[in-house]
Tab-separated table of C-alpha atoms in Angstrom:
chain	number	residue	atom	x	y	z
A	1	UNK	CA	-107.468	-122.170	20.894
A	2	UNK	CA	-104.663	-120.616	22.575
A	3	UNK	CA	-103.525	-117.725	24.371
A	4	UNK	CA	-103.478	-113.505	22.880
A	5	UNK	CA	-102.226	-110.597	24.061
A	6	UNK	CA	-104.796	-107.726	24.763
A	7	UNK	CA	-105.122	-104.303	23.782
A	8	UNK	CA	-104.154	-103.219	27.520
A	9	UNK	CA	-100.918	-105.832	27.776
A	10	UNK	CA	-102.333	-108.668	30.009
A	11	UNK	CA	-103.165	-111.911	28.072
A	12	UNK	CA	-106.283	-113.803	27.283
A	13	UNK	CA	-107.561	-117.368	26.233
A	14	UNK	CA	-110.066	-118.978	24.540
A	15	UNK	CA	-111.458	-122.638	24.723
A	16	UNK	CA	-114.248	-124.656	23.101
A	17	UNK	CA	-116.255	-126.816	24.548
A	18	UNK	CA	-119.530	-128.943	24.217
A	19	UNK	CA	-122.521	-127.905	26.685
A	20	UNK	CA	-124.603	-130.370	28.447
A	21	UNK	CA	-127.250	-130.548	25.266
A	22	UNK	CA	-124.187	-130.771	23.034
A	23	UNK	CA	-124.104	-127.417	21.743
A	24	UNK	CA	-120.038	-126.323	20.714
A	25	UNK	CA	-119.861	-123.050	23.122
A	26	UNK	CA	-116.845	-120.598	23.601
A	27	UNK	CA	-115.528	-119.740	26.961
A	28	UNK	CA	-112.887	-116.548	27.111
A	29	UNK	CA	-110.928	-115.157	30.009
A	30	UNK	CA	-109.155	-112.112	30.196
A	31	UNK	CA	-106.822	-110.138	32.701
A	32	UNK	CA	-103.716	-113.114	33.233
A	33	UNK	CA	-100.536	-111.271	33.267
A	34	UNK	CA	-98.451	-113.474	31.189
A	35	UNK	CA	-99.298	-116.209	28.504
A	36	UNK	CA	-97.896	-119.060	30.672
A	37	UNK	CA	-100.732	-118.152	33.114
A	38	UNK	CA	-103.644	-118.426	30.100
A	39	UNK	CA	-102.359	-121.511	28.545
A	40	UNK	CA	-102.369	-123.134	32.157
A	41	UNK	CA	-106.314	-121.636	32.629
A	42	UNK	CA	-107.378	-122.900	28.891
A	43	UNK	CA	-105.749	-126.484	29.799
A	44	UNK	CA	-107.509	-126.978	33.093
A	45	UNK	CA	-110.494	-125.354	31.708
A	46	UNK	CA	-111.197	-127.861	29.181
A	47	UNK	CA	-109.649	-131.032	31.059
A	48	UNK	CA	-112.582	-129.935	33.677
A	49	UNK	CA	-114.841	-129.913	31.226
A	50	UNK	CA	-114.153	-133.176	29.551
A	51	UNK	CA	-114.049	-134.390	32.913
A	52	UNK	CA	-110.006	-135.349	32.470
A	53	UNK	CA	-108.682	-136.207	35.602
A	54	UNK	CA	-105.318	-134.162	34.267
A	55	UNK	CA	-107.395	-131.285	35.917
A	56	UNK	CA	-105.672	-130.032	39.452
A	57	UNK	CA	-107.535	-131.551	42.484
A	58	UNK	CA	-108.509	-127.871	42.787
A	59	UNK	CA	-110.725	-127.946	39.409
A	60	UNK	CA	-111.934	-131.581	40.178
A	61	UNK	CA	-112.992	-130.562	43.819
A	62	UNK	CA	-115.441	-127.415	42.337
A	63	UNK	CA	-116.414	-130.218	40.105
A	64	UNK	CA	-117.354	-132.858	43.095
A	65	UNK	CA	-118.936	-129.674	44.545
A	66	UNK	CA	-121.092	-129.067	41.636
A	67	UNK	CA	-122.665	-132.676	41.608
A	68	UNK	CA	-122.831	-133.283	45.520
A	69	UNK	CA	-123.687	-130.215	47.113
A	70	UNK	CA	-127.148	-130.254	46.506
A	71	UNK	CA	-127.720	-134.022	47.389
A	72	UNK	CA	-126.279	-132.984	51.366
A	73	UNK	CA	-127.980	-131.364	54.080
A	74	UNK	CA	-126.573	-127.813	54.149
A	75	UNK	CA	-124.820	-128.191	57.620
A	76	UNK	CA	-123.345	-131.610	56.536
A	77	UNK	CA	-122.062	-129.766	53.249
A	78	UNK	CA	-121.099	-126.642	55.018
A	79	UNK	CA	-118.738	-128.608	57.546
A	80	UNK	CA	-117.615	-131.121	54.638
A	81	UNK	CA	-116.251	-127.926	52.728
A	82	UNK	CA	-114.370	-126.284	55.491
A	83	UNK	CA	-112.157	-129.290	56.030
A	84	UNK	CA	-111.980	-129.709	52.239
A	85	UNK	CA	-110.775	-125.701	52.347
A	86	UNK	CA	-108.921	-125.759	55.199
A	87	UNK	CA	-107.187	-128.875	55.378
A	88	UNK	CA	-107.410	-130.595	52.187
A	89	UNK	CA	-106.992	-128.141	49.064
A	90	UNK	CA	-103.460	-126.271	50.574
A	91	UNK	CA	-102.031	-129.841	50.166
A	92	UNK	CA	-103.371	-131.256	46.943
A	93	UNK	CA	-105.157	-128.389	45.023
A	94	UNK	CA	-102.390	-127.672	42.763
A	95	UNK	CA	-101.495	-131.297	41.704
A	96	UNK	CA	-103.293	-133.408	38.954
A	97	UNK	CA	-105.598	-135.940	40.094
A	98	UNK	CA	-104.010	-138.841	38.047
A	99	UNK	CA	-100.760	-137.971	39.452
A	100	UNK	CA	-101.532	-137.736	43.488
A	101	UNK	CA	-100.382	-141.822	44.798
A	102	UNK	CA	-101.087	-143.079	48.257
A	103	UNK	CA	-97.486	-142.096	49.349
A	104	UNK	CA	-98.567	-138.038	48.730
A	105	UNK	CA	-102.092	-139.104	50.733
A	106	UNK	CA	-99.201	-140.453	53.647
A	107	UNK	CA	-97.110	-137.647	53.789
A	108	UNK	CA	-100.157	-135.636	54.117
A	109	UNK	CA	-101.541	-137.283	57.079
A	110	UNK	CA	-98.131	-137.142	58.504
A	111	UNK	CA	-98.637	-132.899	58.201
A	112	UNK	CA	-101.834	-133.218	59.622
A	113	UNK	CA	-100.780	-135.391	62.334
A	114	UNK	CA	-97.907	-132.925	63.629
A	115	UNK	CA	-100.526	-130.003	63.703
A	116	UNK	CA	-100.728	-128.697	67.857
A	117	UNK	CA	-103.229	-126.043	68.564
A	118	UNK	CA	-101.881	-123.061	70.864
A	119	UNK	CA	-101.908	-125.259	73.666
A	120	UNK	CA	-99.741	-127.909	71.932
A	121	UNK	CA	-102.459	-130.602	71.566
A	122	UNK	CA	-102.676	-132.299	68.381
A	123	UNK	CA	-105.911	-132.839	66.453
A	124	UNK	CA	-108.435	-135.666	67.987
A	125	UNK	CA	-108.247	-139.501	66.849
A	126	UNK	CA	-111.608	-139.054	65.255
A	127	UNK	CA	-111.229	-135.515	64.402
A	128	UNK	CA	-108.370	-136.947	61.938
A	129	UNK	CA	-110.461	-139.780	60.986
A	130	UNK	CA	-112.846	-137.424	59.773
A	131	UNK	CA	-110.110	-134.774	57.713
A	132	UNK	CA	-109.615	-138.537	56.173
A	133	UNK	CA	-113.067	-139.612	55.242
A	134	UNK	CA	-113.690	-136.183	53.301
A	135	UNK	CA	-110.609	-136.554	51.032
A	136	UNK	CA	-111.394	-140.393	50.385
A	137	UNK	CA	-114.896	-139.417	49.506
A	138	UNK	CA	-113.451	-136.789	46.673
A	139	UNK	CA	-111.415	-139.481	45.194
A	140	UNK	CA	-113.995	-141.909	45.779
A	141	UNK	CA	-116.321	-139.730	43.384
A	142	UNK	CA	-113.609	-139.709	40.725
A	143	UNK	CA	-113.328	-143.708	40.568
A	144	UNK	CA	-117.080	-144.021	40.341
A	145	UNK	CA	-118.072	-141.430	37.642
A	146	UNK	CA	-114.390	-139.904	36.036
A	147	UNK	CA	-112.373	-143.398	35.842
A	148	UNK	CA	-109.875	-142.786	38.190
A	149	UNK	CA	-108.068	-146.299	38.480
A	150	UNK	CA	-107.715	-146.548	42.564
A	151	UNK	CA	-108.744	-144.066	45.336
A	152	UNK	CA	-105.056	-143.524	46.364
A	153	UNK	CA	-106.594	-142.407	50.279
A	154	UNK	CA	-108.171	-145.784	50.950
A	155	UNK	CA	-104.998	-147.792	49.986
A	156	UNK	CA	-103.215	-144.803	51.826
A	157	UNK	CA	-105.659	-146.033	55.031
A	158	UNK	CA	-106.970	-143.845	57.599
A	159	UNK	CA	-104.960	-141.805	59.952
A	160	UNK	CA	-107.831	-142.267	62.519
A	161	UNK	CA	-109.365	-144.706	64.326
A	162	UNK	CA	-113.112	-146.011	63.774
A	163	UNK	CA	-114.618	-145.660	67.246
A	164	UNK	CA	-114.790	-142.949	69.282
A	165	UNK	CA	-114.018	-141.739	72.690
A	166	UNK	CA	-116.181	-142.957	75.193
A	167	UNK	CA	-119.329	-140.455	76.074
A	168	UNK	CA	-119.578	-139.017	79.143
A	169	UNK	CA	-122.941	-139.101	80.573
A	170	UNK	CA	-124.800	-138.271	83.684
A	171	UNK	CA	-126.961	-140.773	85.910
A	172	UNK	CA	-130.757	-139.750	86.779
A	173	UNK	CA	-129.179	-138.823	90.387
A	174	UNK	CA	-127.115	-136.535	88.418
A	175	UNK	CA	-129.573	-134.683	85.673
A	176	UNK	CA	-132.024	-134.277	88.645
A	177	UNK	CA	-129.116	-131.873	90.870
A	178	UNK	CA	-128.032	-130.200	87.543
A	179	UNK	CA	-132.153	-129.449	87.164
A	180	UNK	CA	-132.774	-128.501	90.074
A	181	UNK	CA	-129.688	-125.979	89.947
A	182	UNK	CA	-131.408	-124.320	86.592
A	183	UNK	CA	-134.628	-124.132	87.795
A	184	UNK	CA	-134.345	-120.194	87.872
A	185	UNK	CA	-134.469	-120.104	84.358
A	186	UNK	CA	-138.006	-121.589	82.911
A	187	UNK	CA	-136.762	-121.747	79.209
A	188	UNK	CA	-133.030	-123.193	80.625
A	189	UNK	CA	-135.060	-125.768	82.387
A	190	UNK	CA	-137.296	-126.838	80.199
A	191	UNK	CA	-135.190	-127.104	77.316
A	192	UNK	CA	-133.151	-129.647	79.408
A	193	UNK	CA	-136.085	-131.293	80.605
A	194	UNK	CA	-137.010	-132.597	77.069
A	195	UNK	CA	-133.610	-133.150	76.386
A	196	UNK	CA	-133.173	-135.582	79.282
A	197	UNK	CA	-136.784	-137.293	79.107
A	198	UNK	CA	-137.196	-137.497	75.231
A	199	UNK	CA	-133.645	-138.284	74.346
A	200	UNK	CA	-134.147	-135.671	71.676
A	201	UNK	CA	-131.030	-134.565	69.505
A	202	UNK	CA	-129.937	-130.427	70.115
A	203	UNK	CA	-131.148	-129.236	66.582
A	204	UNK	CA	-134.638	-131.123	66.743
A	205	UNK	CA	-135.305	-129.903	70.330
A	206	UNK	CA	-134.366	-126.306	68.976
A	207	UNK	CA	-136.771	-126.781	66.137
A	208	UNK	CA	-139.589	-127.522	68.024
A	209	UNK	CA	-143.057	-125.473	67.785
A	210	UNK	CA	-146.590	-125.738	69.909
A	211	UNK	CA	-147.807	-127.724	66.714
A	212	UNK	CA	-145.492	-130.368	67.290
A	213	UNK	CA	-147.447	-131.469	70.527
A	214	UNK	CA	-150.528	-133.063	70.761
A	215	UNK	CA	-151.327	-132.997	74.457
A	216	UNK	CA	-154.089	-134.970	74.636
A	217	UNK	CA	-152.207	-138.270	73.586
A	218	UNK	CA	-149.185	-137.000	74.679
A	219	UNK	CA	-147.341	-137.194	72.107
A	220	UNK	CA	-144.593	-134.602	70.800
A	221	UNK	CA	-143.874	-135.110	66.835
A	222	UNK	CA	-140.174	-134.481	65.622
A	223	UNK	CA	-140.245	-133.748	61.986
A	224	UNK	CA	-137.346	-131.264	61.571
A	225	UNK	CA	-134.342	-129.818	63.076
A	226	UNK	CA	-132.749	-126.427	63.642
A	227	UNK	CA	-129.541	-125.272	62.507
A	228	UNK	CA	-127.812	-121.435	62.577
A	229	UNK	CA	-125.293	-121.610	58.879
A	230	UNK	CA	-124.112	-118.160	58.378
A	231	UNK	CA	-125.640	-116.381	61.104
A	232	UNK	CA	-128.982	-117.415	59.646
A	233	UNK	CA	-131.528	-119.651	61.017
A	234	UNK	CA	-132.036	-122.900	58.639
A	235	UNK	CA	-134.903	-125.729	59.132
A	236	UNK	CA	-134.197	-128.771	57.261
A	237	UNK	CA	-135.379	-132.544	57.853
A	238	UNK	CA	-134.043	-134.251	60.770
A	239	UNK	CA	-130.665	-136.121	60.095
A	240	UNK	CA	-132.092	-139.418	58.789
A	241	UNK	CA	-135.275	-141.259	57.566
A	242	UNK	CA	-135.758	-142.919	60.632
A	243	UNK	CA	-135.427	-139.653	62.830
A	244	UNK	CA	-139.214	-138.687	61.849
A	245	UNK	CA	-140.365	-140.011	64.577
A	246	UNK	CA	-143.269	-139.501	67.857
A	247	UNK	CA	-141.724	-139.390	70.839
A	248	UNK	CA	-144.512	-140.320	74.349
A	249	UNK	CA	-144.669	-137.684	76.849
A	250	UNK	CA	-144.332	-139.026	80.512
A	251	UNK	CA	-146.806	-136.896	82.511
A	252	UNK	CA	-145.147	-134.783	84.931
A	253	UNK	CA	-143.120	-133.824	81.389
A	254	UNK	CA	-146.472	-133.156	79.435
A	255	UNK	CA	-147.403	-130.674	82.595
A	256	UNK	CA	-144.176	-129.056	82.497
A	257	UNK	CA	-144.354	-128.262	78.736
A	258	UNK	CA	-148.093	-127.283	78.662
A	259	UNK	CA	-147.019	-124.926	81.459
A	260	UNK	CA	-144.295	-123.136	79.712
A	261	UNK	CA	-146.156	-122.621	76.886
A	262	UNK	CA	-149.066	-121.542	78.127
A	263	UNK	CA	-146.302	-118.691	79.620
A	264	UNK	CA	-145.161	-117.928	76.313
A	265	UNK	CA	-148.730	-116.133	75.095
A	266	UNK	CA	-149.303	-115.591	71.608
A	267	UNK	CA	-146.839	-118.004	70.581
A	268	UNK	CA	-147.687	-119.233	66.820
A	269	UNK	CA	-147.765	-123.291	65.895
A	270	UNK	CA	-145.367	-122.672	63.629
A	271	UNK	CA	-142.940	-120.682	65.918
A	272	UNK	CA	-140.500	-121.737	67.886
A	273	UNK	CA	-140.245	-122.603	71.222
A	274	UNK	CA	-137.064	-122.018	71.906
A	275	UNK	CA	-135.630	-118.940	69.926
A	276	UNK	CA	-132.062	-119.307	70.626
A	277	UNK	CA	-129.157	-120.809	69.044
A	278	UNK	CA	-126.983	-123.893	70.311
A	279	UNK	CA	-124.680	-121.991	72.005
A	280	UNK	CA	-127.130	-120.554	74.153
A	281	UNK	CA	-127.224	-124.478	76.023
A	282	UNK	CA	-123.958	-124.742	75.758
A	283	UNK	CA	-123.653	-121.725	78.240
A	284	UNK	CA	-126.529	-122.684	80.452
A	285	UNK	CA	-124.956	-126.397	80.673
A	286	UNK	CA	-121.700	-125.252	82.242
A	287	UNK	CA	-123.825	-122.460	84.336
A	288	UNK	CA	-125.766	-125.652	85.986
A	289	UNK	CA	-122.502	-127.340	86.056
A	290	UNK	CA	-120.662	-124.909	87.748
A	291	UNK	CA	-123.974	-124.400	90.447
A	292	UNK	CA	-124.717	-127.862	90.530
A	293	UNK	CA	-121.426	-129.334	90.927
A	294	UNK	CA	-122.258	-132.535	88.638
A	295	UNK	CA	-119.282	-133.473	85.873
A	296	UNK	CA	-119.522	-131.656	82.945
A	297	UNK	CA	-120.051	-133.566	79.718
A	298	UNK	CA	-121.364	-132.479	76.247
A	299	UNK	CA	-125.066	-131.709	75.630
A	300	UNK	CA	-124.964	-134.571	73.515
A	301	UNK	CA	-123.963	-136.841	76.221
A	302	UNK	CA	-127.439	-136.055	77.513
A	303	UNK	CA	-129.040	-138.295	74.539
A	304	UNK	CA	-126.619	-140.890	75.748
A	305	UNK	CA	-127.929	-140.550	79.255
A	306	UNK	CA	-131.477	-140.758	78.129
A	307	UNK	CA	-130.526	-144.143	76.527
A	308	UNK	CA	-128.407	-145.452	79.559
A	309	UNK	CA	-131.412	-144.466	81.620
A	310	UNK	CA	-134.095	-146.770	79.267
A	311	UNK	CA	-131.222	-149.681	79.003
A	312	UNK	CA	-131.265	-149.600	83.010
A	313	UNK	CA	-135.477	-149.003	83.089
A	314	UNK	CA	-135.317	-152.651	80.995
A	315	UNK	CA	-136.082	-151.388	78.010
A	316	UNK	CA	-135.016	-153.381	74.378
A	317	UNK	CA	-132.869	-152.113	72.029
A	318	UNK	CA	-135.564	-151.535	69.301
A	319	UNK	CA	-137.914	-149.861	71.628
A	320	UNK	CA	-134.822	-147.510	72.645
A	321	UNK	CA	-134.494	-147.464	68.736
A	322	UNK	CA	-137.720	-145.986	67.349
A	323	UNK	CA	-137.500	-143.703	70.506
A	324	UNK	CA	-134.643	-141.766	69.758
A	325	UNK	CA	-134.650	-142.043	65.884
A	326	UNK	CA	-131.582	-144.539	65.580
A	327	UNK	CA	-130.955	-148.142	63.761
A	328	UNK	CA	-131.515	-150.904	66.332
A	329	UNK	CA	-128.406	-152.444	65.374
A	330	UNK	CA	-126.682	-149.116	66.171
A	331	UNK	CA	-127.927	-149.101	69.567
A	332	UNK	CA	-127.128	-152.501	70.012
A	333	UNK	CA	-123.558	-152.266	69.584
A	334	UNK	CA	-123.001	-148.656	70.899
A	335	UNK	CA	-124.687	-149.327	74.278
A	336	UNK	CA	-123.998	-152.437	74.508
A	337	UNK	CA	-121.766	-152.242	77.634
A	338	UNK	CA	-124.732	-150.871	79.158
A	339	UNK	CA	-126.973	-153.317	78.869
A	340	UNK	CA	-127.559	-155.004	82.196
A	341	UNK	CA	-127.201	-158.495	81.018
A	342	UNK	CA	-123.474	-159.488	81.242
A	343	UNK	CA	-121.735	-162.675	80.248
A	344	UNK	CA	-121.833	-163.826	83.852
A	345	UNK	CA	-125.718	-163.583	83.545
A	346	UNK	CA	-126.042	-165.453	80.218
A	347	UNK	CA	-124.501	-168.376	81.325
A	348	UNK	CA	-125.885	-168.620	84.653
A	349	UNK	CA	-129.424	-168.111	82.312
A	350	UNK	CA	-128.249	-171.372	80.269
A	351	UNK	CA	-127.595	-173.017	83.425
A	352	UNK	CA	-130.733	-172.664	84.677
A	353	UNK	CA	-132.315	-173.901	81.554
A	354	UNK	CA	-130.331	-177.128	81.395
A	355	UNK	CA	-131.774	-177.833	84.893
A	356	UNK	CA	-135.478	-177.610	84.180
């Protein structure tokens, strides 16, 4: 409808549009400081809402947001966005979506690729992978439901590479001289404990509440897991389908756990266990590092250790699989390095066979 000038000397505009039941609605916005600036809102406005892909990337991104967000776990949303904000929109938010080709997505990479933090080091392999995924997935979204024609970032190709780093992890010689060197600490010690024996991943151990374990089977459930978003404590479903899952308790772990709740008093089911956040471990871990003089690696590498310790105990990858909440086929081909049978030992096996 077109751009006026108000009472007060800034300008305003006015667009129509058609609500989600059909209904013809007006939309007005006041305050821009010259016309130019009020034509440009009233265009995007209603190429937004027609769902034109002459909207900015800007628009089309708070569009993307409006039909994803609530379909994503809040963490997985929450770090989605903050590459989006941080790495994506200072790029491409004021071009129009029809208009960005796969040579803008490679000069992009090429500015991502050249950041150095303070110490000079550029951003990971799989770091950059992942600033890649989350602008393919936008653009993705707009070939699927807006009819863009081609998702310029996949013909672009990723600027990082599929697998990543190997994980550092610790032998059972090792966790048992980092426990030993946290043993001052009950709820240090125990959290690690579970960690190590159950294979458990950081937010479900962290979610974990006395009505989780059933003692007499021996059996501790995992239904949820913990996260801190905002400074404020969030429970949400563990990160997959196949991550609600009952873990088996080896004894002496069972005793240890019964023990340190018992300590705890009038703990609640529902409470619990371990009221702290991540970071919290992520202190203790290089405390018993440091004390214990074992390599450091990530808490996470401690789920890889509890796998590498079941591969070397004999176990099979599906067992390992409904264990730790993962696809067999995942563990199969992560871990499979690990597994004690080598090439040597499969032939030598056919050998044998041909002999009988």
């Amino acid at each position: 409808m077109g751009a006026y000038k108000d009472k007060n000397g800034t300008w305003f505009a006015s667009a129509r549009y058609k609500n989600w039941a059909g209904e013809t609605k007006r939309k007005m916005k006041r305050g821009f400081p010259t016309k130019r600036e009020a034509l440009l809102w009233e265009r995007e406005f209603i190429a937004t809402n027609e769902g034109n892909l002459e909207m900015n990337f800007s628009s089309f991104y708070d569009v993307y947001k409006a039909n994803m967000a609530n379909r994503l776990r809040q963490n997985t949303w929450q770090t989605k966005e903050t590459i989006v904000e941080k790495k994506i929109l200072p790029y491409f938010g004021d071009k129009q979506v029809c208009d960005i080709k796969p040579i803008d997505v490679l000069h992009w990479q090429n500015t991502i690729m050249e950041i150095r933090d303070e110490n000079g080091v550029p951003y990971s392999p799989m770091y950059l992978k992942t600033i890649h995924i989350q602008l393919s997935a936008i653009f993705n979204h707009a070939v699927r439901f807006y009819g863009l024609h081609e998702n310029p970032a996949a013909i672009a190709g990723n600027m990082g590479k599929e697998k990543p780093n190997e994980v550092l992890i610790w032998t059972k010689e090792e966790y048992q001289q980092f426990s030993n060197a946290i043993r001052d600490r009950s709820v240090t010690f125990i959290a690690f404990e579970i960690l190590y024996w159950c294979g458990l991943r950081l937010g479900e151990l962290l979610a974990l509440t006395p009505g989780d374990f059933d003692f007499e089977h021996k059996i501790v459930s995992i239904t949820k897991s913990y996260q801190c978003i905002g400074c404020e404590d969030i429970i949400t479903p563990p990160k997959t389908d196949k991550s609600v899952r009952r873990v088996l308790l080896p004894d002496f772990l069972s005793e240890e756990i019964q023990r340190y709740l018992y300590g705890l008093k009038d703990i609640a089911d529902d409470e619990r266990i371990f009221p702290f956040t991540k970071s919290f471990l992520r202190h203790e871990m290089r405390r018993g590092c440091t004390a214990s003089g074992v390599k450091k690696i990530k808490i996470h590498g401690i789920r890889h250790s509890h796998i590498s310790l079941l591969i070397d105990m004999g176990c099979n990858a599906v067992a390992i699989a409904d264990r730790v909440g993962h696809e067999s086929i995942e563990i199969t081909y992560r871990y499979a390095h690990l597994f004690p049978s080598t090439q040597q030992e499969v032939e030598s096996k056919l050998d044998d066979m041909m002999t009988m």
